[in-house]
CSV table of C-alpha atoms in Angstrom, one decimal:
chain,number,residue,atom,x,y,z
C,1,UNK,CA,-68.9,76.1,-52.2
C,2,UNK,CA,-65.7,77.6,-53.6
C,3,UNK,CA,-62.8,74.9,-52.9
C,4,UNK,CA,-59.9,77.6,-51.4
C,5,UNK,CA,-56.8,75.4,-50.0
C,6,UNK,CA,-56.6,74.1,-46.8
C,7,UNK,CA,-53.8,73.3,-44.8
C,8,UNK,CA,-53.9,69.6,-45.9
C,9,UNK,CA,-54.4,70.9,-49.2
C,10,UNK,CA,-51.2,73.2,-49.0
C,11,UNK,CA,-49.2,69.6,-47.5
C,12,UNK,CA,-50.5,67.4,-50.5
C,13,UNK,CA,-48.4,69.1,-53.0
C,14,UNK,CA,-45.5,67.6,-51.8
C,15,UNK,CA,-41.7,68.5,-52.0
C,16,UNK,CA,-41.5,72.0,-52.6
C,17,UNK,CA,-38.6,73.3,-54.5
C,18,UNK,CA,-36.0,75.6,-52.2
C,19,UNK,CA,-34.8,78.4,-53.7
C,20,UNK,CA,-31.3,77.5,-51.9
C,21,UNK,CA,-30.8,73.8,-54.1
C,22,UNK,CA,-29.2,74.1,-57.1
C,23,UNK,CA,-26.3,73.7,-58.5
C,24,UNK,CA,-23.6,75.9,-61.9
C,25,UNK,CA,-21.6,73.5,-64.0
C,26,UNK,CA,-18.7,75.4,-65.0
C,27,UNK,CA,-17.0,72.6,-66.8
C,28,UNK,CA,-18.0,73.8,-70.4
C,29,UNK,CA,-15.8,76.9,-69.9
C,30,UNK,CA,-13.4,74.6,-70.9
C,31,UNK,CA,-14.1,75.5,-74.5
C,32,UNK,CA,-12.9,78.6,-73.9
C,33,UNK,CA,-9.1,78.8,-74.9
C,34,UNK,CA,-8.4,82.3,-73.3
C,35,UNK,CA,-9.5,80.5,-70.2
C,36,UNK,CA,-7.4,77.2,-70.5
C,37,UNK,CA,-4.4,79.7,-70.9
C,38,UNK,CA,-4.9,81.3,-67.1
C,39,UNK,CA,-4.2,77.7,-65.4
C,40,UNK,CA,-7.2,77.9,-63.7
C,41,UNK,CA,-8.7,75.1,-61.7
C,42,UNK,CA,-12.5,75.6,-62.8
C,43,UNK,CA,-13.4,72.5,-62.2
C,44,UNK,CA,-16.3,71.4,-59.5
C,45,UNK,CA,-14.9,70.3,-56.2
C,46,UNK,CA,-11.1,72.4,-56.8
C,47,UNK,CA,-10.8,74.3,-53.6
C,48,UNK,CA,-10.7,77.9,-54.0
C,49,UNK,CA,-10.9,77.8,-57.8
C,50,UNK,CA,-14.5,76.2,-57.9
C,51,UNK,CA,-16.5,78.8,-59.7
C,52,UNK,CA,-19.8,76.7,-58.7
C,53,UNK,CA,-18.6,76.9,-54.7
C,54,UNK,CA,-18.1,80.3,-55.0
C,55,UNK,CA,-21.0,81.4,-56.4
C,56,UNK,CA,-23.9,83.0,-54.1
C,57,UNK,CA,-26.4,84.0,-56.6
C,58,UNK,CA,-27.5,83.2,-60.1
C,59,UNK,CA,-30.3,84.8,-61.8
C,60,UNK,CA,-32.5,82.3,-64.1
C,61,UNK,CA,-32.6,83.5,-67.3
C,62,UNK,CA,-36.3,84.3,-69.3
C,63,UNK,CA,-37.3,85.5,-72.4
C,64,UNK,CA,-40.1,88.2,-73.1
C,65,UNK,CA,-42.6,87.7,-76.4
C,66,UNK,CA,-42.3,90.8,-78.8
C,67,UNK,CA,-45.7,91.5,-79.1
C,68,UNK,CA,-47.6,93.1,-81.7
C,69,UNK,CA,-50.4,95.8,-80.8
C,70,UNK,CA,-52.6,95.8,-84.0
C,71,UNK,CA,-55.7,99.0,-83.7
C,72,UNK,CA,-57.8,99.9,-85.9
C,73,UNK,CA,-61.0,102.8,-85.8
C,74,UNK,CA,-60.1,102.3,-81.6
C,75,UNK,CA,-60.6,98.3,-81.1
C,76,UNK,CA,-56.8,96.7,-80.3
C,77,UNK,CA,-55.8,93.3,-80.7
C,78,UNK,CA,-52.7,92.5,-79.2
C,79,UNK,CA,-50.7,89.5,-80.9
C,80,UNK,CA,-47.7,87.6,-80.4
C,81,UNK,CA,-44.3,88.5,-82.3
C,82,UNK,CA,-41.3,86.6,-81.5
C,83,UNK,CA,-40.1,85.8,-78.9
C,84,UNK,CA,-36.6,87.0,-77.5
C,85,UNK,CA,-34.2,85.9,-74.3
C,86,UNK,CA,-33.6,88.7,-72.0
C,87,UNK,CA,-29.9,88.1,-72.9
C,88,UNK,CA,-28.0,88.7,-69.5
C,89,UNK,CA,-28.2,87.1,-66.5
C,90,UNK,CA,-26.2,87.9,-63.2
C,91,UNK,CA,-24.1,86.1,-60.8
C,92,UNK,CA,-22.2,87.3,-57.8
C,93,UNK,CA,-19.4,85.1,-56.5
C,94,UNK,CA,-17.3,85.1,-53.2
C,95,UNK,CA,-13.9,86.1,-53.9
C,96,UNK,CA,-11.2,84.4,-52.5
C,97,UNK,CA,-7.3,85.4,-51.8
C,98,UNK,CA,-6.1,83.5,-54.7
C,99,UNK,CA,-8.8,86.1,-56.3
C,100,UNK,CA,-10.2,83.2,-59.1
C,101,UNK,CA,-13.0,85.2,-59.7
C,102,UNK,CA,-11.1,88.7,-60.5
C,103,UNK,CA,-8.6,86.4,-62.5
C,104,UNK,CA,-11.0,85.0,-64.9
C,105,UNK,CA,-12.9,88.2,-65.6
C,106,UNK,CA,-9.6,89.9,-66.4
C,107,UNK,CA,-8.5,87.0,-68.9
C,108,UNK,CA,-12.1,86.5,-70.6
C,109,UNK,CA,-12.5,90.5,-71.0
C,110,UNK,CA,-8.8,90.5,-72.0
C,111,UNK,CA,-9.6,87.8,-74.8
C,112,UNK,CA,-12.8,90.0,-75.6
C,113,UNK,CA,-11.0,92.9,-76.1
C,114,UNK,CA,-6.8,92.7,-76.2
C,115,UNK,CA,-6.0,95.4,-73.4
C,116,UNK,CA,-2.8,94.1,-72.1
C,117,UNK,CA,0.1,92.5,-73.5
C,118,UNK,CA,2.0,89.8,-73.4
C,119,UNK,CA,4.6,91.4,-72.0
C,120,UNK,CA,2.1,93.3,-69.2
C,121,UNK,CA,2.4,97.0,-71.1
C,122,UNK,CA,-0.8,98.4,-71.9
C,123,UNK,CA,-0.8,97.5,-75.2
C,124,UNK,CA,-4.2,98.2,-75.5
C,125,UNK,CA,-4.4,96.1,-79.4
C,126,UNK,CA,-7.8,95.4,-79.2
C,127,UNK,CA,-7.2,92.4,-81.2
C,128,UNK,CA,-9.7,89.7,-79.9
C,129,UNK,CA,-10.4,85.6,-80.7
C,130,UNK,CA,-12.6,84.5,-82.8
C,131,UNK,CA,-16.3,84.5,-81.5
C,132,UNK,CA,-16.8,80.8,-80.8
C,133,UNK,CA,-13.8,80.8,-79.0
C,134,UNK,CA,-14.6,83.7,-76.4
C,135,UNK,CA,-18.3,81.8,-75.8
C,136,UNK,CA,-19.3,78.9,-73.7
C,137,UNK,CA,-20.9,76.2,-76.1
C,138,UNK,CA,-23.3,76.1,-72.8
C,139,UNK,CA,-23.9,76.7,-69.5
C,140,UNK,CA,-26.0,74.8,-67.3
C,141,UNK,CA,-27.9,76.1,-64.2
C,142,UNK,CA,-28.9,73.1,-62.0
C,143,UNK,CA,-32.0,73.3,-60.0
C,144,UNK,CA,-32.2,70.0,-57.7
C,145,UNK,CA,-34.4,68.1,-55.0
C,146,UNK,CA,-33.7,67.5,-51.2
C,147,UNK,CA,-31.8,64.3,-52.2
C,148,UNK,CA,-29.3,67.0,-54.5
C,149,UNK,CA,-31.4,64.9,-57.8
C,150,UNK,CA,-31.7,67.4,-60.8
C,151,UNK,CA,-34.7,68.5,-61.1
C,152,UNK,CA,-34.4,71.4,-63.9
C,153,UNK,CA,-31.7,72.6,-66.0
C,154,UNK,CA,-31.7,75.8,-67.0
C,155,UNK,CA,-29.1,76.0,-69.9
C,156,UNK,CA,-27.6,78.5,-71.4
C,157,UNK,CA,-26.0,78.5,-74.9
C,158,UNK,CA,-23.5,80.7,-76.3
C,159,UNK,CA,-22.0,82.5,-72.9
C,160,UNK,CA,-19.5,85.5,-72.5
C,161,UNK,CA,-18.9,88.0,-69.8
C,162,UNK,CA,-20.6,91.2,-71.0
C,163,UNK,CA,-20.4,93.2,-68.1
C,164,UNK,CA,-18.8,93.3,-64.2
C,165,UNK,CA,-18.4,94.7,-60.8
C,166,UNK,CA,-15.1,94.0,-59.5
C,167,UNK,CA,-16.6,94.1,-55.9
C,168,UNK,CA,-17.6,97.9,-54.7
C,169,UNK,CA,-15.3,100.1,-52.2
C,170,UNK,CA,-12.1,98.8,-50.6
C,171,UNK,CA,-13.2,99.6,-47.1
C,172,UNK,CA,-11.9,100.7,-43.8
C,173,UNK,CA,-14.9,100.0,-41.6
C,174,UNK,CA,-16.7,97.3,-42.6
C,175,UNK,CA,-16.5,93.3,-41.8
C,176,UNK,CA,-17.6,91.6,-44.8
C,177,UNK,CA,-16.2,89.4,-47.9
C,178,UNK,CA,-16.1,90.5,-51.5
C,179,UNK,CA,-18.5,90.0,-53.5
C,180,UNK,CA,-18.0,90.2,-57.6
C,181,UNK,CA,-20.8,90.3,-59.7
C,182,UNK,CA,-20.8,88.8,-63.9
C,183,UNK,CA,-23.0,89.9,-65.9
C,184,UNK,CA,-23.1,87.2,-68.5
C,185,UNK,CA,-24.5,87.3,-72.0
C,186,UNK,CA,-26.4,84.6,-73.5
C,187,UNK,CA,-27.8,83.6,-77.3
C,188,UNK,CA,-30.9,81.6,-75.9
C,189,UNK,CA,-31.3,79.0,-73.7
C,190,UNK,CA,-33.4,76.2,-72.4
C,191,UNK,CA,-34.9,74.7,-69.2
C,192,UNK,CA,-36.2,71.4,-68.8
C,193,UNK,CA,-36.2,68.5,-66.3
D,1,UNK,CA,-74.9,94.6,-97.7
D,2,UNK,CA,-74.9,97.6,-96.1
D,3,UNK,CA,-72.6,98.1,-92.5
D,4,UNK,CA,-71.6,98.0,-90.4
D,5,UNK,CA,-68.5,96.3,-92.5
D,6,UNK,CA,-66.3,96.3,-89.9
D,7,UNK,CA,-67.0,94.9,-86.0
D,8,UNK,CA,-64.1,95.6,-84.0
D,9,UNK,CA,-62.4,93.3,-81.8
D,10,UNK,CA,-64.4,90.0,-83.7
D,11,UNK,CA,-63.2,91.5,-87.2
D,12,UNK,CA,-59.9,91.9,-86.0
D,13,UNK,CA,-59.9,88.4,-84.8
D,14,UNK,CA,-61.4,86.8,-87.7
D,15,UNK,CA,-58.0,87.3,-89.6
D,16,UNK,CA,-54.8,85.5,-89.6
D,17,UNK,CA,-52.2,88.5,-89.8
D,18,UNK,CA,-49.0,88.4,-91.6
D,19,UNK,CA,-45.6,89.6,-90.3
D,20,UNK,CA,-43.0,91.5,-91.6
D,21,UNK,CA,-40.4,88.9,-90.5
D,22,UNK,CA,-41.4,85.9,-92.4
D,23,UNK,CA,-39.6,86.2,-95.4
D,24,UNK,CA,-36.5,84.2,-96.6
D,25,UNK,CA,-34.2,84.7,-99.8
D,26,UNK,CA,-31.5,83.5,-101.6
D,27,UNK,CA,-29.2,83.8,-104.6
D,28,UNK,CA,-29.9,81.5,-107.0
D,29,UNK,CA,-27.1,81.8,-109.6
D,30,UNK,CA,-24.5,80.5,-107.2
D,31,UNK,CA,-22.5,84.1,-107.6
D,32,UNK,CA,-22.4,84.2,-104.1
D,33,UNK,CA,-19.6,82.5,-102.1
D,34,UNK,CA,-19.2,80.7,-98.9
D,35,UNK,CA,-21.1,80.5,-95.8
D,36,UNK,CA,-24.1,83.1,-97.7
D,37,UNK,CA,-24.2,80.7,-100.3
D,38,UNK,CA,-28.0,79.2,-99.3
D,39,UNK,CA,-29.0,82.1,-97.5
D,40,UNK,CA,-29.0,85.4,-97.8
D,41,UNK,CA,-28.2,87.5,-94.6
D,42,UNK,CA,-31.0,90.0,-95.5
D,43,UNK,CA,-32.1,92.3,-92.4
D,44,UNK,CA,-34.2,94.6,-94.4
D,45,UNK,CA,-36.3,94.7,-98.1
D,46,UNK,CA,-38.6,96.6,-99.5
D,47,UNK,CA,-39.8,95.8,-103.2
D,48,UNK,CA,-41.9,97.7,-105.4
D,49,UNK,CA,-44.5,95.8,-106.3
D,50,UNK,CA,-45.6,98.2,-108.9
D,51,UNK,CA,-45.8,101.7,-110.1
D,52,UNK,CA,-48.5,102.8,-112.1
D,53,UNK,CA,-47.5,106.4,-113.8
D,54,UNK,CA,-50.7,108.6,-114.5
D,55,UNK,CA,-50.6,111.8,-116.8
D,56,UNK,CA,-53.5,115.0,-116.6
D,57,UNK,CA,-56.0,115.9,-118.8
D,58,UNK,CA,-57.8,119.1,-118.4
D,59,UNK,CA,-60.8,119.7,-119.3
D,60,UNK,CA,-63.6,122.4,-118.4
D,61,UNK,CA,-63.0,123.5,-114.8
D,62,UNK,CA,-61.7,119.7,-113.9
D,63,UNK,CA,-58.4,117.7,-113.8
D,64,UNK,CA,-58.7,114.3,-114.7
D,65,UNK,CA,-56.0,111.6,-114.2
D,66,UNK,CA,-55.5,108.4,-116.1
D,67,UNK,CA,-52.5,105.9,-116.1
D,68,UNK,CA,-49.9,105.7,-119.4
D,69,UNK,CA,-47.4,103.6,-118.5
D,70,UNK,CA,-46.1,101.4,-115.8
D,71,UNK,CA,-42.4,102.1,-114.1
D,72,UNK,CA,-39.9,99.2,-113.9
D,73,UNK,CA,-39.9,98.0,-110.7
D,74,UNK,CA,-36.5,99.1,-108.4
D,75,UNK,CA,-36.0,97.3,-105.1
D,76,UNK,CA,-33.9,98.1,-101.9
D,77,UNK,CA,-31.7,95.8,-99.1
D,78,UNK,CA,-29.8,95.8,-96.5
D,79,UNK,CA,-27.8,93.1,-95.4
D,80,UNK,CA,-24.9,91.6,-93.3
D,81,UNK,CA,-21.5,90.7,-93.8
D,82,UNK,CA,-18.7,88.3,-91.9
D,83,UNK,CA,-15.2,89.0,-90.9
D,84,UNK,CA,-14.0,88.3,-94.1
D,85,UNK,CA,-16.3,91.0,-95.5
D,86,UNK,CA,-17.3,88.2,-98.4
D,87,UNK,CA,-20.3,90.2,-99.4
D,88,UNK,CA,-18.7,93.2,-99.6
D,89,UNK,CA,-16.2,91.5,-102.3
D,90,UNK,CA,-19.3,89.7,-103.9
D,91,UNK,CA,-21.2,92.8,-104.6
D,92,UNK,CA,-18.1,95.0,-105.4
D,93,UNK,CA,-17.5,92.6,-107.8
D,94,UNK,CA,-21.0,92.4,-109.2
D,95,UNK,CA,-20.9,96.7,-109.7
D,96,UNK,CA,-17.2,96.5,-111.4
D,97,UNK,CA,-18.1,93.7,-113.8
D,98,UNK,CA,-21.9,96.1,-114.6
D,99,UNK,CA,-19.8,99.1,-115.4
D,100,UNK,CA,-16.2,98.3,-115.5
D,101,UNK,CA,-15.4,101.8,-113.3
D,102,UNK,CA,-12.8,99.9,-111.0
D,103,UNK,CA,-10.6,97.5,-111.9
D,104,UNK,CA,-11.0,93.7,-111.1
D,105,UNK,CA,-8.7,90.7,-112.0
D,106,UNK,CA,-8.8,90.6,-115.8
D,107,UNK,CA,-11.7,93.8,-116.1
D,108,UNK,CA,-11.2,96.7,-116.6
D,109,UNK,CA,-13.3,99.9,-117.2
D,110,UNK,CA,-14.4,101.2,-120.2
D,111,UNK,CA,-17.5,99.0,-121.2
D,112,UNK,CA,-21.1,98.2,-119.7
D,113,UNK,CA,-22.5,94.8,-119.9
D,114,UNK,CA,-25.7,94.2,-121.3
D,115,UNK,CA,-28.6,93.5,-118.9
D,116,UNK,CA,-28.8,89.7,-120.1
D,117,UNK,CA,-25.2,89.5,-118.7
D,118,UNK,CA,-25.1,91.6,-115.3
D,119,UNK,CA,-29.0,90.5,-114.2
D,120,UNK,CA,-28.8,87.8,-111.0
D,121,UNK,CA,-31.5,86.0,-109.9
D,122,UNK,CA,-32.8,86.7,-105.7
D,123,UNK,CA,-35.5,84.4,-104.8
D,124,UNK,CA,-37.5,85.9,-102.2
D,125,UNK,CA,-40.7,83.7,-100.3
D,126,UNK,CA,-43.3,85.3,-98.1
D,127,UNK,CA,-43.3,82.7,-95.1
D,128,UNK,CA,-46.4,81.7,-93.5
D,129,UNK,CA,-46.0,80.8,-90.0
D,130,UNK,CA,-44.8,77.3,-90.4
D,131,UNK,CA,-42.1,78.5,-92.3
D,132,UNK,CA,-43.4,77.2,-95.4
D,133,UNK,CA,-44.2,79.7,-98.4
D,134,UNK,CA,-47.2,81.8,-97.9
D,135,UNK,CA,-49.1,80.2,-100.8
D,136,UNK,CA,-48.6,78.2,-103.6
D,137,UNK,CA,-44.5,78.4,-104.7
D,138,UNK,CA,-45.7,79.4,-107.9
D,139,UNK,CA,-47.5,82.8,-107.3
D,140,UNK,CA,-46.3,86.0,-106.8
D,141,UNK,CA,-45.8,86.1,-103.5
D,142,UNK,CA,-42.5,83.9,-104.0
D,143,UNK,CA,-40.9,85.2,-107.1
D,144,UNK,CA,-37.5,85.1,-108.7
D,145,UNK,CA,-36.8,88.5,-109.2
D,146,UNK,CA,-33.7,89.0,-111.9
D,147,UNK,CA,-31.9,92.2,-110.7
D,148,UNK,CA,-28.7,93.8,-110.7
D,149,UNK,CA,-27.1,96.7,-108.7
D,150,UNK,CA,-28.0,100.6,-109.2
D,151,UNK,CA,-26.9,103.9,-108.2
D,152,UNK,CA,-23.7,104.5,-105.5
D,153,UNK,CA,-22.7,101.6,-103.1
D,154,UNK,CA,-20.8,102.1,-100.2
D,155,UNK,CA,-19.2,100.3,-97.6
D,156,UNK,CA,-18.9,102.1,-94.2
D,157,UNK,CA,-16.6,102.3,-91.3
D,158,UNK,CA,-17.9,103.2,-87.7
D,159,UNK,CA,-16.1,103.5,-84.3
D,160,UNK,CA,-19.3,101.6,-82.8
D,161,UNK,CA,-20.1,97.9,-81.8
D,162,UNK,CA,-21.5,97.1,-85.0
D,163,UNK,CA,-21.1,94.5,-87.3
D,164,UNK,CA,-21.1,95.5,-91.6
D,165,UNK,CA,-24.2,96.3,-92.9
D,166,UNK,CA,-24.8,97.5,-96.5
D,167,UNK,CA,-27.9,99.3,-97.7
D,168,UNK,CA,-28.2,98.6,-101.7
D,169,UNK,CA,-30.8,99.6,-104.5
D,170,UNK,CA,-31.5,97.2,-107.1
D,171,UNK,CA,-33.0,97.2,-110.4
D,172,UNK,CA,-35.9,94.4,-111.3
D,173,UNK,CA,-35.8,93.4,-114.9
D,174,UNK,CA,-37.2,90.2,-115.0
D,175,UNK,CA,-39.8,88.4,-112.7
D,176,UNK,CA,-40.1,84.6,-112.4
């Protein structure tokens, strides 16, 4: 008799995780000396400048195996090459009317790639920091329990803002937020509980 | 034995294939400065193993072909550089010191070293998957080549995301 899952079966596996419980810990950006310059309060719990409050969605990051297909006189193998992190995740973020979100994306990118001045003029230098110093050492993606215990940590090493939306059409006829989507880069990462 | 030799998918199985990737080199010599002084950024080498040169003999109505000599062996590389560009300095360097055609602190041109002076050694290991050599240290598959730099260099500019890379031939003249 095949064994498919029952109901009691489905209720013995016990606390399954919710897709809604987890938690970002911004406080590594701290590394990040363009960042330190904006004044920003990045820190968990700072109303209106909490990067983690304001966040809606976080895509995990994953990697893909580079695999090999070997044929030869029409038999194929296929074997495993290396392995290699996907390299971007996104996030979208609430923005507020102190506009954290917009003002950390233009000081980051503006580190990245020198665009305006000191002075405001469009300078457009493209001088830029040196590369550890426009990357997060990590970033860690909390995934947690009923009782807010981590569970997983999905962390990501060697961050920078790659790419961004700045939050579609200013609109006349539509109730709704802003929403500003990152697309961060990342060297690699790991996950474990 | 006759065949079938070959039995698809279990022949293909049976073997333990290499990669490309696994392979790891360094200066020896300690020519090259800091950080690529323990490894060598190399994204790309090919070596030749060997060239066998055959002549033709006619004969009747046939051609026949039998070897005379062997080539020296040449190899090609193409590697990174930092923000410094320290291996662009190393290796314009190495090709002003070979032929004296530019000018470096206390060289000039007008003189060609000798190939006792200009040769550098590259160790290059084939890695298994462990990352240890693919065989014994001491076969050919990880060799100290002694080489130095041949034909044009250059260094190149682009308007693209890209960090330096060089493409460079070498000559082999001694193998360890």
């Amino acid at each position: 008799m095949a064994l498919r899952p029952t109901v009691n079966s489905m209720r013995s596996v016990g606390e399954y995780q919710r897709q809604y419980r987890w938690n970002i810990d911004f406080t590594m950006a701290k590394l990040l000396s363009g960042l330190q310059n904006v004044g920003l309060n990045i820190q968990p719990g700072a109303e209106n400048g909490d990067l983690n409050l304001l966040c809606e969605t976080a895509e995990l990051p994953r990697r893909t195996n580079q695999g090999i297909v070997l044929m030869n006189r029409g038999s194929q193998i296929r074997l495993p090459g290396f392995t290699l992190p996907v390299g971007i995740i996104s996030m979208s973020f609430v923005e507020t009317v102190t506009h954290p979100i917009h003002s950390v994306i233009r000081e980051w990118d503006n580190a990245i790639w020198s665009r305006i001045g000191p002075d405001g003029d469009n300078t457009a230098s493209g001088l830029s920091n040196p590369d550890n110093d426009l990357k997060l050492k990590q970033l860690d993606m909390l995934q947690l329990d009923s009782q807010d215990n981590i569970v997983r940590t999905w962390r990501l090493f060697g961050v920078f803002l790659e790419d961004f939306d700045p939050g579609g059409v200013l609109e006349g006829a539509v109730a709704d937020v802003q929403r500003v989507s990152i697309m961060f880069s990342y060297d690699d990462y790991d996950d474990f509980t | 034995m006759s065949g079938p030799y070959y039995k698809g998918l279990i022949s293909l199985r049976s073997i333990n294939w290499g990669r490309n990737y696994r392979y790891d080199a360094q200066f020896g010599d300690g020519s090259v400065p800091s950080p690529f002084q323990d490894w060598f950024p190399l994204t790309d080498v090919e070596v030749n193993e060997g060239t066998v040169v055959s002549t033709e003999y006619k004969f009747g109505q046939s051609t026949y072909r039998f070897p005379i000599h062997a080539n020296a062996m040449d190899m090609r590389m193409t590697f990174n550089d930092d923000e410094d560009y320290t291996l662009l300095q190393w290796l314009k360097t190495w090709y002003n010191q070979i032929a004296g055609s530019g000018f470096v602190e206390g060289i000039r041109g007008g003189f060609v070293q000798t190939l006792a002076e200009c040769a550098r050694p590259l160790t290059l290991v084939r890695l298994g998957p462990d990352g240890e050599p693919a065989t014994d240290p001491n076969t050919m598959l990880n060799v100290k080549l002694w080489i130095y730099p041949d034909q044009a260099f250059y260094w190149r500019g682009s308007s693209m995301p890209e960090i330096p890379t060089y493409p460079a031939n070498f000559q082999v003249v001694g193998v360890q």
